[in-house]
Amino acid sequence: GRPPALPRLQASKSMRLALFGRGWQGLSHEMNAFPPLAPFVPRSFLPGAADLCSLSELENYFGRLEQELHEARSTAALEAWLGHYDEVQAAMDEVRAERYIAMTCQTDDPEREKAYLEILTVVDPWRKARQIGILRAFCHHPCVESLPESYSVLRRSVEMQVRLFREKNIVRETEEARLSQQYQKIVGAMTLNFDGREQTLAQVGKVLEEPDRSRRQRAWEQIAQRRGRDAATLEEIFDRLLALRREIAVAAGFRDYRDYAFARAERFDYTPEDCLEFGRAIEAVVVPICREMDLRREKRLGVDRLRPWDLAVDIEGKPPLHPFRTGAEFLEKTEKTIVALDEELGGLFRLLRKAELMDLENRKGKAPGGYQSTLSEARLPFIFMNAVGTHRDLETLLHESGHAFHTLLARTQPLYAYRSAPLEFCEVASMAMELLAAPHLGEFYGEEELRRAQRNHLEGILRFLPWMALVDGFQHWLYTHPGHSREERANAWMELRRRFGGREDWSGYEEVLRSLWHRQLHIFEYPFYYIEYGIAQLGALGLWKRSRSDPRGALEAYRRALTLGGSKPLPELFAAAELPFSFGRQNLESLVTAVREALQELEEAP
């Protein structure tokens, strides 16, 4: 994820900033058990001991910012003021993040929940109201037009935030964040008894890769049953989120939440129709290939019907890939893999290991998913994930390491806003790292297993694209059909599933399929944040395609683009990586052809 661009008002995936990690062992139960890291640049405006959860202290700091802005009489003075504003925002985001990360690392700890909710319900509402006044004054400052061209991306962002702000929406946004936290709490608490012991759903999910079909079915059914126990509660939460989001959009002057969400995400370079057209291209180009792969899987497994519990097992009946047994082994071999790819990037990963800026293990009470975010003042990344010992864990750590490299390579950008990038390009950094590192996974596997891992990865990319189109298309439907019923919602999901789904037979489990979208946390927490993965996947494939013939050139383009952070518009970031900013059918077909060729090579290898 990326940190919030200066001066973001709302939390997003990118605001999951760093708490100091304890590596594989996870976080201490006590939130304040870690010494602070030094700021990358010493503070010049805030005192070192500032209490950034005290509204009286914050009132003083914001009052000083307002006064400084009013007294700035030159372009140089305005730039100096922006430095002070950056400092306050980064420091506040760091405090907010410590509590957020503590909560996600242990969602069943009432003290962590209470501390995070204090930020949501007390500090954030106060901050939003005061911050927008400052931003509005900045937009109308007599020297703002004379700022250098390098500030143009920042100015565009600030102007959009000022345009969207409505004070009456603060209470709604606070409730929206609270409901999202409740979703995390519910999902994080899901466990079941399997093999005679309590396990998380992710831990039981490893069984879906095992050759024993009856055991896979039993695991899959128990996972589905456990999710089903909370399905009605999740539907209720989502109904409330839908209503809140529509109120937010209407209050801001938009006809529906989709238009509002595109504006809030600052999607200046593409439209809702572009997203739907991308989905249609995937339906035409990729879905038939995925269904061909399903047919091949069905025949190789020797089953009369492919079922939902048949989708993760190896088609040759081989046991699951186990790339590591311990956390220490996981980290050591990942570092060697990245060093084999590139010495400079390997050094950056070594920095993360030494600073223990990771919390990797899956455990009861931990929020779902994985992410990388930035400790704002130290300008260091933090990686959160739910590892259980699978190959997917390895892909996830490489993915989040790509985000971490982005953070570290862009850390010298002078503006806080520019030390992060648009999400569409942030995900190029992460997805490309998965692909570029794939040939070097010999640290984890022998030759045969390595080919198997590479094949699974490339096939997984092809399978991901229809899922992305399904999730994105579903959100378009959700927010352009206000007042719909739960039945209508499920029917819309099923219709999209018909367009983008595979060949597997869900007979007897139709209700599970109708609520399958509950598993996608973005739909609950980050509405309309999913198309970014599809756009970025094309960029990552473009770098991978080049690396097959020019590995050094691809790496240089990758690093060069990442150093820019968010200082350029999205199409220019793609151009810096020597990639087209295109998610039309022609570019898609070219990249998919390269993937199929690579898969054929792996199939024919001795």
Coordinates of C-alpha atoms in Angstrom, one line a residue, residues 175-602:
E175 CA -19.1 5.5 11.1
E176 CA -17.9 4.0 7.8
A177 CA -14.5 3.4 9.3
R178 CA -16.0 1.9 12.4
L179 CA -18.1 -0.6 10.4
S180 CA -15.0 -1.6 8.3
Q181 CA -13.2 -2.3 11.6
Q182 CA -16.1 -4.5 12.7
Y183 CA -15.8 -6.5 9.5
Q184 CA -12.1 -7.1 10.2
K185 CA -13.0 -8.1 13.8
I186 CA -15.6 -10.6 12.6
V187 CA -13.4 -12.2 10.0
G188 CA -10.3 -12.2 12.2
A189 CA -12.3 -14.2 14.8
M190 CA -13.2 -17.0 12.4
T191 CA -11.7 -20.3 13.5
L192 CA -12.8 -23.9 13.4
N193 CA -11.8 -27.2 14.9
F194 CA -10.0 -29.3 12.4
D195 CA -7.7 -32.2 12.9
G196 CA -8.5 -32.1 16.6
R197 CA -7.4 -28.5 17.2
E198 CA -8.6 -25.0 16.7
Q199 CA -7.3 -23.4 13.6
T200 CA -7.8 -20.2 11.6
L201 CA -9.5 -20.5 8.2
A202 CA -6.1 -19.8 6.5
Q203 CA -4.5 -22.6 8.3
V204 CA -7.3 -25.1 7.4
G205 CA -7.2 -23.7 3.8
K206 CA -3.8 -25.4 3.3
V207 CA -5.6 -28.7 3.1
L208 CA -7.1 -27.6 -0.2
E209 CA -3.7 -28.2 -1.8
E210 CA -3.5 -31.8 -0.5
P211 CA -4.0 -34.8 -2.9
D212 CA -6.7 -36.5 -0.7
R213 CA -9.9 -35.3 -2.3
S214 CA -12.3 -36.3 0.5
R215 CA -10.2 -34.5 3.0
R216 CA -10.1 -31.4 0.7
Q217 CA -13.9 -31.5 0.5
R218 CA -14.3 -31.8 4.3
A219 CA -12.0 -28.8 4.8
W220 CA -13.7 -26.8 2.2
E221 CA -17.2 -27.5 3.6
Q222 CA -16.2 -26.7 7.1
I223 CA -14.7 -23.4 6.0
A224 CA -17.8 -22.6 4.1
Q225 CA -20.0 -23.5 7.1
R226 CA -17.9 -21.3 9.4
R227 CA -18.2 -18.3 7.1
G228 CA -21.9 -18.9 6.7
R229 CA -22.4 -18.4 10.4
D230 CA -21.5 -14.8 10.1
A231 CA -23.0 -14.2 6.6
A232 CA -26.2 -12.4 7.8
T233 CA -24.1 -10.1 10.1
L234 CA -21.8 -9.2 7.2
E235 CA -24.8 -8.5 5.0
E236 CA -26.2 -6.2 7.6
I237 CA -22.8 -4.4 7.9
F238 CA -22.7 -4.0 4.1
D239 CA -26.3 -2.6 4.0
R240 CA -25.3 0.1 6.4
L241 CA -22.1 0.8 4.5
L242 CA -24.0 1.2 1.2
A243 CA -26.5 3.6 2.8
L244 CA -23.7 5.7 4.3
R245 CA -21.7 5.8 1.1
R246 CA -24.7 7.0 -0.9
E247 CA -25.3 9.7 1.7
I248 CA -21.7 10.8 1.5
A249 CA -21.8 11.0 -2.3
V250 CA -25.1 12.9 -2.5
A251 CA -23.9 15.4 0.2
A252 CA -20.8 16.0 -2.0
G253 CA -23.0 16.8 -5.0
F254 CA -22.6 13.5 -6.9
R255 CA -25.4 11.5 -8.5
D256 CA -24.0 8.2 -7.1
Y257 CA -21.2 6.8 -5.1
R258 CA -19.3 5.5 -8.1
D259 CA -18.7 9.0 -9.5
Y260 CA -17.8 10.2 -6.0
A261 CA -15.4 7.3 -5.5
F262 CA -13.6 7.9 -8.8
A263 CA -13.1 11.6 -7.8
R264 CA -11.9 10.7 -4.3
A265 CA -9.4 8.2 -5.7
E266 CA -8.2 10.9 -8.1
R267 CA -8.6 8.8 -11.2
F268 CA -7.8 11.6 -13.5
D269 CA -6.6 9.3 -16.3
Y270 CA -9.4 6.8 -16.8
T271 CA -13.2 6.5 -16.5
P272 CA -15.8 4.0 -15.2
E273 CA -16.5 3.1 -18.8
D274 CA -12.7 2.3 -19.3
C275 CA -12.9 -0.1 -16.4
L276 CA -16.0 -1.9 -17.8
E277 CA -14.4 -2.1 -21.2
F278 CA -11.3 -3.7 -19.6
G279 CA -13.7 -6.2 -18.0
R280 CA -15.2 -7.0 -21.4
A281 CA -11.7 -7.5 -22.9
I282 CA -10.9 -9.9 -20.1
E283 CA -14.1 -11.7 -20.7
A284 CA -13.3 -12.1 -24.4
V285 CA -9.5 -12.8 -24.1
V286 CA -8.8 -14.4 -20.7
V287 CA -12.0 -16.2 -19.6
P288 CA -11.9 -18.8 -22.4
I289 CA -8.3 -19.6 -21.6
C290 CA -9.1 -20.1 -17.9
R291 CA -11.9 -22.4 -18.8
E292 CA -9.6 -24.4 -21.0
M293 CA -7.2 -24.7 -18.0
D294 CA -10.2 -25.9 -15.9
L295 CA -11.0 -28.6 -18.5
R296 CA -7.4 -29.7 -18.5
R297 CA -7.4 -29.8 -14.7
E298 CA -10.6 -31.9 -14.7
K299 CA -9.0 -34.4 -17.0
R300 CA -5.7 -34.6 -15.3
L301 CA -7.3 -35.0 -11.9
G302 CA -9.5 -37.7 -13.4
V303 CA -12.8 -36.4 -11.9
D304 CA -16.1 -36.4 -13.6
R305 CA -16.9 -32.8 -12.4
L306 CA -14.5 -30.1 -11.2
R307 CA -15.7 -29.0 -7.7
P308 CA -14.7 -25.9 -5.7
W309 CA -12.3 -28.0 -3.5
D310 CA -10.4 -29.2 -6.7
L311 CA -9.0 -25.8 -7.7
A312 CA -5.9 -25.5 -5.6
V313 CA -4.5 -29.0 -5.7
D314 CA -1.7 -29.9 -8.0
I315 CA -3.1 -31.4 -11.2
E316 CA -0.5 -34.2 -11.1
G317 CA -1.6 -35.2 -7.7
K318 CA 1.7 -34.0 -6.1
P319 CA 1.7 -32.8 -2.5
P320 CA 1.6 -29.0 -1.9
L321 CA 4.7 -27.0 -2.3
H322 CA 6.3 -26.3 1.1
P323 CA 8.9 -23.6 0.5
F324 CA 9.8 -23.1 4.1
R325 CA 9.3 -24.6 7.6
T326 CA 10.3 -21.8 9.9
G327 CA 10.1 -18.0 9.8
A328 CA 13.9 -17.7 10.0
E329 CA 14.3 -20.0 7.0
F330 CA 11.5 -18.0 5.1
L331 CA 13.3 -14.7 5.6
E332 CA 16.8 -16.0 4.9
K333 CA 15.9 -17.7 1.7
T334 CA 13.8 -14.7 0.5
E335 CA 16.7 -12.4 1.1
K336 CA 19.0 -14.7 -1.0
T337 CA 16.4 -14.8 -3.7
I338 CA 16.2 -11.0 -3.9
V339 CA 20.0 -10.7 -3.8
A340 CA 20.2 -13.2 -6.7
L341 CA 17.9 -10.9 -8.6
D342 CA 19.6 -7.6 -7.7
E343 CA 22.2 -6.7 -5.1
E344 CA 20.7 -3.3 -4.5
L345 CA 17.2 -4.6 -3.8
G346 CA 18.7 -7.4 -1.7
G347 CA 20.4 -4.8 0.5
L348 CA 17.0 -3.1 1.0
F349 CA 15.4 -6.3 2.1
R350 CA 18.3 -6.9 4.5
L351 CA 17.5 -3.5 6.0
L352 CA 14.0 -4.6 6.7
R353 CA 15.1 -7.9 8.3
K354 CA 17.6 -6.1 10.6
A355 CA 15.0 -3.6 11.7
E356 CA 12.4 -6.4 12.2
L357 CA 9.8 -4.4 10.3
M358 CA 7.6 -7.3 9.6
D359 CA 4.8 -9.3 11.2
L360 CA 4.3 -12.3 9.1
E361 CA 2.6 -15.2 10.9
N362 CA -1.1 -16.1 10.8
R363 CA -2.8 -16.5 14.2
K364 CA -6.2 -16.3 15.8
G365 CA -7.5 -12.8 16.1
K366 CA -5.2 -11.3 13.4
A367 CA -6.9 -9.3 10.6
P368 CA -7.0 -11.0 7.2
G369 CA -4.8 -10.2 4.2
G370 CA -1.4 -8.7 3.8
Y371 CA -0.1 -5.3 3.2
Q372 CA 3.0 -3.0 3.2
S373 CA 2.8 0.5 4.5
T374 CA 5.2 3.2 5.6
L375 CA 6.4 4.5 8.9
S376 CA 5.9 8.1 7.8
E377 CA 8.6 10.0 9.7
A378 CA 11.3 7.3 9.6
R379 CA 10.3 6.6 5.9
L380 CA 10.7 2.9 6.5
P381 CA 8.3 0.2 5.3
F382 CA 6.4 -2.4 7.4
I383 CA 5.1 -5.7 6.1
F384 CA 2.0 -7.4 7.5
M385 CA 0.8 -10.8 6.3
N386 CA -0.7 -14.1 7.3
A387 CA 1.9 -16.8 6.5
V388 CA 1.0 -20.5 7.1
G389 CA 3.8 -22.1 5.1
T390 CA 2.5 -22.2 1.6
H391 CA 3.9 -21.1 -1.8
R392 CA 1.3 -18.3 -1.8
D393 CA 3.1 -17.0 1.3
L394 CA 6.3 -16.7 -0.6
E395 CA 4.5 -14.8 -3.4
T396 CA 2.9 -12.5 -0.9
L397 CA 6.2 -11.7 0.8
L398 CA 7.8 -10.9 -2.6
H399 CA 4.7 -8.8 -3.4
E400 CA 4.9 -6.8 -0.2
S401 CA 8.7 -6.5 -0.6
G402 CA 8.1 -4.8 -3.9
H403 CA 5.9 -2.2 -2.1
A404 CA 8.7 -1.9 0.5
F405 CA 11.3 -1.2 -2.2
H406 CA 9.0 1.4 -3.7
T407 CA 8.9 3.1 -0.3
L408 CA 12.6 3.0 0.2
L409 CA 13.5 4.1 -3.3
A410 CA 11.1 7.1 -3.1
R411 CA 12.0 8.1 0.4
T412 CA 14.2 11.1 -0.7
Q413 CA 11.3 12.8 -2.5
P414 CA 11.0 16.1 -0.6
L415 CA 7.2 16.3 -0.5
Y416 CA 5.2 13.8 1.7
A417 CA 2.7 13.5 -1.1
Y418 CA 5.4 12.3 -3.5
R419 CA 6.8 9.7 -1.3
S420 CA 3.9 7.5 -2.4
A421 CA 2.4 6.8 -5.8
P422 CA -1.0 6.2 -7.3
L423 CA -2.2 2.7 -6.3
E424 CA -2.3 1.7 -10.0
F425 CA 1.5 2.1 -10.0
C426 CA 2.2 1.0 -6.5
E427 CA 0.9 -2.4 -7.5
V428 CA 3.2 -2.5 -10.5
A429 CA 6.1 -2.4 -8.0
S430 CA 4.7 -5.3 -6.0
M431 CA 3.4 -7.5 -8.9
A432 CA 6.5 -7.0 -10.9
M433 CA 8.7 -8.1 -8.0
E434 CA 6.8 -11.5 -7.9
L435 CA 7.5 -12.0 -11.6
L436 CA 11.1 -10.7 -11.7
A437 CA 12.1 -12.8 -8.7
A438 CA 10.4 -16.0 -9.9
P439 CA 13.4 -17.4 -11.9
H440 CA 15.5 -17.1 -8.7
L441 CA 13.4 -19.3 -6.4
G442 CA 16.0 -22.1 -6.5
E443 CA 16.7 -21.1 -2.9
F444 CA 13.4 -22.7 -2.1
Y445 CA 13.0 -25.4 -4.8
G446 CA 14.7 -28.0 -7.0
E447 CA 14.3 -27.7 -10.7
E448 CA 11.1 -29.6 -11.0
E449 CA 9.4 -27.8 -8.2
L450 CA 10.7 -24.5 -9.5
R451 CA 9.0 -25.1 -12.9
R452 CA 5.8 -26.1 -11.0
A453 CA 5.9 -22.9 -8.9
Q454 CA 6.4 -20.8 -12.0
R455 CA 3.6 -22.5 -13.9
N456 CA 1.3 -22.1 -11.0
H457 CA 2.2 -18.4 -10.7
L458 CA 1.6 -17.6 -14.4
E459 CA -1.7 -19.6 -14.4
G460 CA -2.7 -17.8 -11.2
I461 CA -2.2 -14.4 -13.0
L462 CA -4.5 -15.5 -15.8
R463 CA -7.1 -16.7 -13.3
F464 CA -6.8 -13.5 -11.3
L465 CA -7.8 -11.2 -14.1
P466 CA -11.4 -12.6 -14.4
W467 CA -11.7 -12.5 -10.6
M468 CA -10.6 -8.8 -10.7
A469 CA -13.1 -8.0 -13.4
L470 CA -15.8 -9.8 -11.4
V471 CA -15.1 -7.9 -8.2
D472 CA -14.8 -4.5 -10.0
G473 CA -17.9 -5.1 -12.1
F474 CA -19.8 -6.1 -9.0
Q475 CA -18.9 -2.8 -7.3
H476 CA -20.1 -0.8 -10.4
W477 CA -23.4 -2.6 -10.1
L478 CA -23.7 -2.1 -6.3
Y479 CA -23.2 1.6 -6.4
T480 CA -25.3 2.4 -9.5
H481 CA -28.3 0.5 -8.2
P482 CA -29.3 2.3 -5.0
G483 CA -32.0 0.7 -2.9
H484 CA -31.4 -2.8 -4.2
S485 CA -32.4 -5.8 -2.0
R486 CA -30.0 -8.5 -0.8
E487 CA -31.6 -10.9 -3.2
E488 CA -31.0 -8.5 -6.1
R489 CA -27.4 -8.1 -5.0
A490 CA -26.8 -11.8 -4.9
N491 CA -28.4 -12.2 -8.3
A492 CA -26.2 -9.5 -9.8
W493 CA -23.1 -11.3 -8.3
M494 CA -24.3 -14.6 -9.9
E495 CA -24.8 -13.0 -13.3
L496 CA -21.3 -11.6 -13.2
R497 CA -20.0 -14.9 -12.0
R498 CA -21.6 -16.5 -15.1
R499 CA -19.6 -14.1 -17.3
F500 CA -16.2 -14.4 -15.5
G501 CA -16.3 -17.7 -13.5
G502 CA -14.8 -21.0 -14.3
R503 CA -16.1 -24.5 -15.1
E504 CA -16.3 -25.8 -11.5
D505 CA -19.6 -27.2 -10.4
W506 CA -21.2 -25.6 -7.3
S507 CA -24.3 -27.9 -7.2
G508 CA -25.5 -28.2 -3.6
Y509 CA -23.5 -25.1 -2.6
E510 CA -25.3 -22.4 -4.4
E511 CA -25.8 -20.3 -1.3
V512 CA -22.1 -20.4 -0.6
L513 CA -21.4 -19.1 -4.1
R514 CA -24.0 -16.4 -3.8
S515 CA -22.2 -14.9 -0.8
L516 CA -18.6 -15.6 -2.0
W517 CA -18.0 -11.9 -2.3
H518 CA -18.0 -11.6 1.5
R519 CA -14.4 -13.0 1.3
Q520 CA -13.1 -10.0 -0.6
L521 CA -12.3 -7.4 2.0
H522 CA -11.9 -4.6 -0.5
I523 CA -15.7 -4.6 -1.2
F524 CA -16.3 -3.9 2.5
E525 CA -13.3 -1.7 3.4
Y526 CA -12.1 0.0 0.2
P527 CA -14.9 0.4 -2.3
F528 CA -13.7 0.5 -5.9
Y529 CA -10.1 -0.3 -4.9
Y530 CA -9.6 -3.4 -7.1
I531 CA -9.3 -2.3 -10.7
E532 CA -5.8 -1.0 -9.7
Y533 CA -4.6 -4.6 -9.4
G534 CA -5.7 -5.3 -12.9
I535 CA -4.2 -2.2 -14.5
A536 CA -1.0 -2.8 -12.5
Q537 CA -0.9 -6.5 -13.5
L538 CA -0.5 -5.4 -17.1
G539 CA 2.3 -3.2 -16.2
A540 CA 4.0 -5.9 -14.2
L541 CA 3.6 -8.4 -17.1
G542 CA 5.1 -5.7 -19.4
L543 CA 8.3 -5.6 -17.2
W544 CA 8.4 -9.4 -17.0
K545 CA 8.0 -9.8 -20.8
R546 CA 11.0 -7.4 -21.3
S547 CA 13.0 -9.2 -18.6
R548 CA 12.8 -12.5 -20.6
S549 CA 15.1 -10.9 -23.2
D550 CA 16.6 -8.0 -21.3
P551 CA 16.7 -8.6 -17.6
R552 CA 19.1 -5.8 -16.7
G553 CA 17.1 -3.3 -18.7
A554 CA 13.9 -4.3 -17.1
L555 CA 15.4 -4.0 -13.6
E556 CA 16.8 -0.5 -14.4
A557 CA 13.4 0.7 -15.7
Y558 CA 11.7 -0.8 -12.6
R559 CA 14.1 1.0 -10.2
R560 CA 14.1 4.3 -12.1
A561 CA 10.3 4.5 -12.1
L562 CA 10.0 3.7 -8.4
T563 CA 12.3 6.5 -7.4
L564 CA 9.8 9.0 -8.7
G565 CA 7.2 8.0 -6.1
G566 CA 4.1 10.0 -6.9
S567 CA 5.8 13.1 -8.3
K568 CA 4.4 12.5 -11.9
P569 CA 0.9 11.8 -13.2
L570 CA 0.1 8.1 -13.6
P571 CA 0.7 7.8 -17.4
E572 CA 4.2 9.4 -16.9
L573 CA 5.1 6.8 -14.2
F574 CA 4.3 4.0 -16.6
A575 CA 6.3 5.8 -19.2
A576 CA 9.3 6.1 -16.8
A577 CA 9.2 2.3 -16.6
E578 CA 9.0 2.2 -20.4
L579 CA 5.5 0.7 -20.3
P580 CA 2.3 1.7 -22.1
F581 CA -0.5 3.1 -19.9
S582 CA -3.0 0.9 -21.7
F583 CA -5.5 -1.7 -20.5
G584 CA -7.3 -2.1 -23.9
R585 CA -7.7 -5.4 -25.6
Q586 CA -4.6 -5.1 -27.9
N587 CA -2.2 -4.7 -25.0
L588 CA -4.0 -7.4 -23.0
E589 CA -3.8 -9.9 -25.9
S590 CA -0.1 -9.2 -26.4
L591 CA 0.8 -9.9 -22.8
V592 CA -1.5 -13.0 -22.5
T593 CA 0.2 -14.4 -25.6
A594 CA 3.6 -14.0 -23.8
V595 CA 2.2 -15.8 -20.7
R596 CA 0.9 -18.7 -22.8
E597 CA 4.2 -19.0 -24.6
A598 CA 6.1 -19.2 -21.2
L599 CA 3.6 -21.8 -19.9
Q600 CA 4.2 -23.9 -23.0
E601 CA 8.0 -23.7 -22.5
L602 CA 7.6 -24.9 -18.9

